[in-house]
Short mmCIF file of C-alpha atoms in Angstrom, two decimals:
data_model
loop_
_atom_site.label_atom_id
_atom_site.label_comp_id
_atom_site.label_asym_id
_atom_site.label_seq_id
_atom_site.Cartn_x
_atom_site.Cartn_y
_atom_site.Cartn_z
CA MET A 113 -13.01 10.67 21.03
CA ASP A 114 -14.90 13.90 21.59
CA GLY A 115 -16.32 14.34 17.96
CA LEU A 116 -14.44 17.47 17.17
CA ASP A 117 -11.59 15.41 15.62
CA GLY A 118 -9.00 17.79 17.02
CA GLN A 119 -10.49 20.90 15.78
CA VAL A 120 -11.08 23.95 18.15
CA ASN A 121 -14.05 23.92 20.52
CA PRO A 122 -16.32 26.59 18.54
CA PHE A 123 -18.01 27.61 21.78
CA MET A 124 -15.03 28.51 23.86
CA ASP A 125 -14.76 32.08 22.70
CA LEU A 126 -18.44 32.96 23.97
CA ASP A 127 -18.76 35.79 26.46
CA GLN A 128 -18.96 34.85 30.16
CA GLY A 129 -21.05 37.89 31.13
CA GLY A 130 -18.48 38.91 33.82
CA LYS A 131 -18.20 35.49 35.43
CA CYS A 132 -15.36 33.08 35.93
CA GLN A 133 -15.06 29.38 35.84
CA ALA A 134 -13.08 27.85 38.79
CA TYR A 135 -11.89 24.38 38.36
CA TYR A 136 -11.71 22.72 41.90
CA MET A 137 -9.48 19.92 42.01
CA TRP A 138 -8.36 17.52 44.67
CA ILE A 139 -6.59 13.99 45.51
CA ASP A 140 -8.99 11.12 45.83
CA GLY A 141 -8.93 8.09 47.94
CA THR A 142 -6.26 6.30 46.17
CA GLY A 143 -3.65 8.98 46.96
CA GLN A 144 -2.40 8.95 43.17
CA GLY A 145 -5.52 10.15 41.18
CA MET A 146 -7.06 13.67 40.73
CA ARG A 147 -10.69 14.65 40.55
CA GLY A 148 -12.28 17.96 39.98
CA LYS A 149 -15.37 19.80 38.76
CA THR A 150 -16.32 23.32 37.86
CA LYS A 151 -17.88 26.02 39.86
CA THR A 152 -19.23 29.34 38.69
CA ILE A 153 -17.87 32.75 40.47
CA MET A 154 -19.11 35.82 40.04
CA LYS A 155 -15.78 38.07 39.62
CA PRO A 156 -12.20 37.37 38.91
CA THR A 157 -9.84 36.25 41.69
CA MET A 158 -6.66 34.58 42.41
CA ASN A 159 -6.94 34.44 46.10
CA PRO A 160 -8.01 31.23 47.67
CA ASP A 161 -9.68 32.81 50.45
CA ASP A 162 -12.14 34.57 48.24
CA LEU A 163 -13.44 31.18 47.11
CA PRO A 164 -16.11 29.26 48.81
CA ILE A 165 -15.81 25.87 50.41
CA TRP A 166 -17.60 23.44 48.31
CA ASN A 167 -18.15 19.50 48.51
CA PHE A 168 -18.40 16.26 46.52
CA ASP A 169 -19.68 12.83 46.76
CA GLY A 170 -16.76 11.01 48.63
CA SER A 171 -18.47 7.38 48.01
CA SER A 172 -17.43 7.83 44.42
CA THR A 173 -13.66 8.70 44.98
CA GLY A 174 -12.99 6.08 47.86
CA GLN A 175 -13.23 8.73 50.54
CA SER A 176 -16.41 8.05 52.27
CA MET A 177 -19.57 5.63 52.83
CA GLY A 178 -22.73 6.58 50.86
CA GLU A 179 -24.47 7.18 53.84
CA ASN A 180 -22.27 10.12 55.00
CA SER A 181 -20.90 10.88 51.50
CA ASP A 182 -20.17 14.52 51.54
CA ILE A 183 -16.49 15.46 51.68
CA TYR A 184 -15.65 19.40 51.83
CA ILE A 185 -13.11 20.98 49.45
CA LYS A 186 -11.37 23.87 50.75
CA PRO A 187 -9.35 26.13 48.11
CA VAL A 188 -5.78 26.36 48.95
CA ALA A 189 -3.92 27.72 45.85
CA CYS A 190 -4.72 29.22 42.50
CA PHE A 191 -3.58 29.09 39.21
CA LYS A 192 -4.62 30.34 35.64
CA ASP A 193 -6.53 28.05 33.74
CA PRO A 194 -4.46 27.33 30.26
CA PHE A 195 -7.48 25.72 28.63
CA ARG A 196 -10.46 28.19 29.40
CA ARG A 197 -8.07 31.04 29.64
CA GLY A 198 -9.31 34.54 30.28
CA ASP A 199 -10.02 35.08 34.22
CA ASN A 200 -10.70 31.43 34.51
CA ILE A 201 -8.66 29.70 37.19
CA LEU A 202 -7.76 26.14 38.66
CA VAL A 203 -7.82 25.60 42.41
CA MET A 204 -6.13 23.10 44.17
CA CYS A 205 -8.07 22.24 47.31
CA GLU A 206 -7.60 20.24 50.58
CA THR A 207 -10.39 17.66 51.72
CA LEU A 208 -12.16 17.91 54.89
CA ASP A 209 -14.57 15.49 56.85
CA HIS A 210 -18.24 16.30 57.78
CA GLU A 211 -16.92 18.20 60.86
CA GLY A 212 -14.60 20.37 58.72
CA ASN A 213 -11.56 18.77 60.01
CA PRO A 214 -8.61 17.24 57.74
CA HIS A 215 -9.94 14.14 55.74
CA PRO A 216 -7.62 10.98 56.32
CA THR A 217 -6.71 11.21 52.69
CA ASN A 218 -5.55 15.09 53.14
CA LYS A 219 -1.74 14.85 53.26
CA ARG A 220 -1.48 18.50 52.90
CA ARG A 221 -2.54 19.98 56.25
CA ARG A 222 0.12 18.10 58.35
CA CYS A 223 2.91 19.02 55.58
CA PHE A 224 1.79 22.76 56.04
CA GLU A 225 1.94 22.67 59.65
CA HIS A 226 5.63 21.03 59.41
CA MET A 227 6.76 23.63 57.08
CA GLU A 228 5.54 26.50 59.24
CA LYS A 229 7.33 24.90 62.13
CA CYS A 230 10.74 24.98 60.14
CA ALA A 231 9.83 28.40 58.12
CA ASP A 232 13.25 29.91 59.59
CA LEU A 233 15.38 27.39 57.59
CA HIS A 234 13.56 28.29 54.21
CA PRO A 235 13.44 24.67 52.97
CA TRP A 236 13.52 24.77 49.34
CA PHE A 237 12.45 21.69 46.95
CA GLY A 238 12.91 20.98 43.41
CA ILE A 239 11.26 17.68 42.12
CA GLU A 240 11.80 15.86 39.09
CA GLN A 241 8.74 14.20 37.84
CA GLU A 242 9.06 11.28 35.41
CA TYR A 243 6.18 9.70 33.64
CA THR A 244 5.45 7.30 30.76
CA MET A 245 2.99 7.96 27.60
CA PHE A 246 0.69 5.29 26.82
CA ASP A 247 -1.74 5.11 23.67
CA PHE A 248 -5.44 5.67 24.26
CA THR A 249 -5.80 2.03 25.63
CA GLY A 250 -3.60 2.70 28.68
CA THR A 251 -1.74 -0.44 27.87
CA HIS A 252 0.80 0.06 24.82
CA PRO A 253 3.57 2.73 25.08
CA TYR A 254 3.11 5.51 22.81
CA GLY A 255 4.82 5.13 19.72
CA TRP A 256 5.98 1.70 20.65
CA PRO A 257 6.00 -1.09 17.67
CA VAL A 258 2.58 -2.78 17.41
CA ASN A 259 4.35 -6.22 17.83
CA GLY A 260 7.57 -6.33 19.66
CA TYR A 261 9.86 -3.75 21.31
CA PRO A 262 11.92 -0.74 20.28
CA GLY A 263 15.60 -1.22 20.28
CA PRO A 264 17.46 -1.24 23.56
CA GLN A 265 18.10 1.94 25.80
CA GLY A 266 20.70 4.21 24.92
CA PRO A 267 19.91 6.67 22.05
CA TYR A 268 16.77 7.80 23.55
CA TYR A 269 17.67 10.18 26.55
CA CYS A 270 17.58 13.51 25.58
CA GLY A 271 17.33 12.42 22.18
CA VAL A 272 15.94 13.85 18.85
CA GLY A 273 14.45 12.52 15.78
CA ASN A 274 11.14 10.48 15.13
CA ASP A 275 13.33 7.20 15.74
CA LYS A 276 14.16 8.07 19.25
CA VAL A 277 11.60 10.51 20.47
CA LYS A 278 7.92 10.10 20.87
CA GLY A 279 5.51 12.45 22.35
CA ARG A 280 7.25 15.73 22.06
CA LYS A 281 4.05 17.86 21.13
CA ILE A 282 2.58 16.86 24.44
CA VAL A 283 5.64 17.80 26.35
CA GLU A 284 6.02 21.22 24.59
CA ALA A 285 2.23 22.07 24.97
CA HIS A 286 2.57 20.73 28.99
CA TYR A 287 5.41 23.04 29.53
CA ARG A 288 3.78 26.02 27.79
CA ALA A 289 0.37 25.56 29.78
CA CYS A 290 2.34 25.26 33.03
CA MET A 291 4.40 28.45 32.31
CA TYR A 292 1.00 30.23 31.50
CA SER A 293 -0.47 28.75 34.74
CA GLY A 294 2.01 30.11 37.24
CA ILE A 295 3.62 26.60 37.83
CA LYS A 296 7.26 26.97 38.47
CA ILE A 297 8.40 24.68 35.83
CA ALA A 298 12.21 24.48 35.38
CA GLY A 299 12.95 22.11 32.52
CA SER A 300 12.02 19.11 30.59
CA ASN A 301 13.72 16.34 28.89
CA ALA A 302 13.15 12.84 27.21
CA GLU A 303 14.21 9.96 29.68
CA VAL A 304 16.30 6.74 29.08
CA MET A 305 13.28 4.85 28.07
CA PRO A 306 11.44 5.54 24.83
CA SER A 307 8.24 7.32 25.38
CA GLN A 308 9.28 8.23 29.06
CA TRP A 309 9.76 11.87 29.72
CA GLU A 310 10.58 14.12 32.91
CA TYR A 311 9.99 17.78 33.87
CA GLN A 312 11.12 19.70 36.71
CA VAL A 313 9.43 21.81 39.14
CA GLY A 314 11.15 24.31 41.37
CA PRO A 315 12.72 25.57 43.51
CA CYS A 316 9.84 26.00 45.59
CA GLU A 317 9.69 26.87 49.21
CA GLY A 318 7.55 24.84 51.73
CA ILE A 319 3.98 23.97 50.79
CA GLU A 320 4.36 25.47 47.53
CA MET A 321 6.22 22.37 46.21
CA GLY A 322 3.16 20.23 46.76
CA ASP A 323 0.70 22.51 45.25
CA HIS A 324 2.72 23.24 42.32
CA LEU A 325 3.44 19.58 41.59
CA TRP A 326 0.10 18.17 41.86
CA VAL A 327 -1.44 20.95 39.45
CA SER A 328 1.17 20.39 36.94
CA ARG A 329 0.25 16.55 37.11
CA TRP A 330 -3.26 17.50 36.19
CA ILE A 331 -2.26 19.84 33.71
CA LEU A 332 -0.14 17.19 32.04
CA MET A 333 -3.19 14.71 31.97
CA ARG A 334 -5.56 17.26 30.68
CA VAL A 335 -3.04 18.29 27.80
CA ALA A 336 -2.64 14.57 27.00
CA GLU A 337 -6.50 14.45 26.77
CA GLU A 338 -6.31 16.35 23.77
CA PHE A 339 -3.84 13.97 22.07
CA ASN A 340 -5.80 11.09 23.03
CA VAL A 341 -2.80 9.77 24.98
CA VAL A 342 -2.89 8.33 28.76
CA VAL A 343 -0.16 9.33 31.05
CA SER A 344 0.85 6.82 33.54
CA PHE A 345 3.00 7.76 36.69
CA ASP A 346 3.47 3.95 37.53
CA PRO A 347 7.12 3.69 38.79
CA LYS A 348 7.88 0.42 36.69
CA PRO A 349 5.65 0.66 33.76
CA ILE A 350 7.26 -1.87 31.60
CA PRO A 351 9.01 -4.93 33.25
CA GLY A 352 12.42 -5.81 32.22
CA ASP A 353 15.50 -4.18 31.13
CA TRP A 354 13.71 -0.76 31.04
CA ASN A 355 14.32 2.06 33.39
CA GLY A 356 11.69 2.82 35.98
CA ALA A 357 10.21 6.33 36.77
CA GLY A 358 10.96 8.21 39.90
CA CYS A 359 10.04 11.62 41.47
CA HIS A 360 13.74 12.64 42.69
CA CYS A 361 13.50 15.37 45.29
CA ASN A 362 16.17 17.95 45.43
CA ILE A 363 16.52 19.65 48.85
CA SER A 364 18.24 22.58 50.50
CA THR A 365 17.94 24.64 53.61
CA LEU A 366 19.25 28.04 54.19
CA PRO A 367 22.17 26.87 56.10
CA MET A 368 23.15 24.35 53.14
CA ARG A 369 22.67 27.06 50.70
CA GLU A 370 25.29 29.34 52.49
CA PRO A 371 29.09 29.20 52.57
CA GLY A 372 30.34 25.91 54.26
CA GLY A 373 26.96 24.51 53.67
CA LEU A 374 28.27 21.08 52.58
CA GLU A 375 28.61 20.00 56.13
CA LYS A 376 25.15 20.69 56.88
CA ILE A 377 24.16 18.57 53.73
CA TYR A 378 26.17 15.77 55.06
CA GLU A 379 24.42 15.85 58.33
CA ALA A 380 20.98 15.78 57.07
CA ILE A 381 21.93 12.72 54.71
CA GLU A 382 23.28 11.01 57.82
CA LEU A 383 19.74 11.73 59.53
CA MET A 384 17.95 10.42 56.41
CA GLY A 385 19.85 7.26 56.46
CA GLU A 386 18.92 6.71 60.12
CA ARG A 387 15.27 6.53 59.07
CA HIS A 388 15.77 5.00 55.48
CA ASP A 389 12.74 2.46 56.38
CA GLU A 390 10.36 5.59 57.26
CA HIS A 391 11.24 7.39 54.14
CA ILE A 392 10.95 4.36 51.83
CA TYR A 393 7.38 3.80 53.53
CA ASP A 394 6.32 7.46 52.65
CA TYR A 395 7.86 7.47 49.26
CA ASP A 396 4.97 5.74 47.48
CA PRO A 397 1.28 5.34 47.93
CA THR A 398 1.36 1.84 48.86
CA GLY A 399 4.23 2.09 51.70
CA GLY A 400 7.01 0.86 49.58
CA GLU A 401 5.26 -1.79 47.55
CA ASP A 402 5.10 -0.08 44.20
CA ASN A 403 8.91 1.10 44.79
CA LYS A 404 10.22 -2.57 45.23
CA ARG A 405 9.58 -3.06 41.45
CA ARG A 406 11.87 0.06 40.78
CA LEU A 407 14.54 0.19 43.59
CA THR A 408 16.47 -2.92 42.69
CA GLY A 409 19.96 -1.63 42.51
CA LEU A 410 19.54 -1.62 38.41
CA HIS A 411 18.74 1.01 36.02
CA GLU A 412 20.34 3.95 37.98
CA THR A 413 18.53 2.95 41.27
CA ALA A 414 19.67 2.05 44.77
CA SER A 415 18.53 -1.30 46.24
CA ILE A 416 15.48 -0.38 48.35
CA ASP A 417 16.88 -2.29 51.44
CA LYS A 418 20.13 -0.49 51.51
CA PHE A 419 20.83 3.28 52.00
CA ASN A 420 23.99 5.01 50.46
CA TYR A 421 25.04 8.40 49.01
CA GLY A 422 27.76 9.73 46.93
CA VAL A 423 29.04 12.64 44.72
CA ALA A 424 27.44 12.43 41.36
CA HIS A 425 26.20 8.99 41.97
CA ARG A 426 23.01 7.98 40.19
CA GLY A 427 23.07 4.22 41.59
CA ALA A 428 22.87 5.71 45.14
CA SER A 429 19.94 6.56 47.39
CA ILE A 430 21.14 10.08 47.51
CA ARG A 431 23.24 11.92 45.12
CA ILE A 432 25.21 15.14 45.79
CA PRO A 433 25.83 16.99 42.47
CA ARG A 434 29.54 17.31 41.72
CA GLN A 435 29.18 21.26 41.37
CA VAL A 436 27.99 21.26 45.07
CA ALA A 437 30.58 19.32 46.37
CA ALA A 438 33.04 21.66 44.37
CA ASP A 439 31.28 24.66 45.76
CA GLY A 440 31.10 23.53 49.40
CA HIS A 441 27.51 24.42 49.67
CA GLY A 442 24.02 23.89 47.93
CA TYR A 443 21.55 21.06 47.90
CA PHE A 444 21.18 17.31 47.50
CA GLU A 445 19.08 14.97 45.55
CA ASP A 446 17.06 12.12 47.08
CA ARG A 447 16.56 9.62 44.32
CA ARG A 448 14.40 7.22 46.18
CA PRO A 449 10.74 8.77 45.76
CA SER A 450 8.53 6.84 43.23
CA SER A 451 6.99 8.77 40.14
CA ASN A 452 3.53 8.22 41.71
CA ALA A 453 4.52 9.39 45.20
CA ASP A 454 2.46 12.37 46.97
CA PRO A 455 4.80 15.27 47.17
CA TYR A 456 3.22 16.52 50.24
CA THR A 457 4.28 13.49 52.04
CA ILE A 458 7.77 13.30 50.46
CA THR A 459 8.51 16.96 51.38
CA ASP A 460 6.82 16.33 54.80
CA ARG A 461 8.81 13.49 55.51
CA ILE A 462 12.04 15.10 54.60
CA VAL A 463 11.69 18.31 56.83
CA GLN A 464 10.46 15.81 59.84
CA THR A 465 13.74 14.16 59.44
CA ILE A 466 16.25 17.02 58.72
CA CYS A 467 14.62 20.15 59.91
CA LEU A 468 12.36 19.01 62.79
CA ASN A 469 14.46 15.94 63.71
CA GLU A 470 11.34 14.09 64.32
CA CYS A 471 9.79 10.62 63.66
CA ILE A 472 6.23 10.93 63.51
#
């Protein structure tokens, strides 16, 4: 606890003398965790090109050795800061090595390069981010009985009432904070397992998808701090007869969105089926090991070993929404990515397959 016992910090309304606080954030060596630190800037800006490159100790984040520890962080996207407010900002950064080249943990740069190659196709993405809340220990699901389990799944999905929904205040705070920041948050809902939630970000074009989802994750974890709650993006946080957590990715290109685009959707799905193994490898940070616990063919998932698709089929690898099939154009949903997957890697893998027809 921070000693304020939930009260507003009395120092946060002090004048900043025309200066601003920029919170630089980056992805650490796990490919899942986020780190960040604050830098004073002399005047307001929302342009990452106005901000200086900074550095951090990579030996403390799993990104370098102590004898050559400095890793550069280059600003790439700015958002309004919903915690400090005013002209203060959140800054998404890329990591660079000591020679200024993309660090091996920097998945954004390659994603950006591939998005530029297929920019004429205007790839749009919408990601459904699922997560689970735990109490302050990080081991006990938030709101679950101290000894034992809640009732079986069924009444919790999109539910209402204290016996069915846990953590709504955190969800509402996160939603509003994302809207304030400029994150393209599109919706939220309680999920099938109690204390599990989902929010959606998009549509976003190209590299914007990864930037917005990563910053939305940081905002969620930062909001949860205020409630002394731990957010988990583990794809199967509770073993047994409980749903896992995914990061379903909805995809379309301009030809898919135009009349007759359903044919292009089926063509893309066929390409993805031919490269199922490559996609599985890129759809969680451990090369598919995390997803093995989730993609079992049960609990609204397809088997990790098989590729299939269908209209309105939530037990398939790829789902074509029923309305899309009826309209004859639109988008499709890849249900395979795990909740802890890197959205830069997800979207990069997809455009390599369906836009660039490459296996890199």
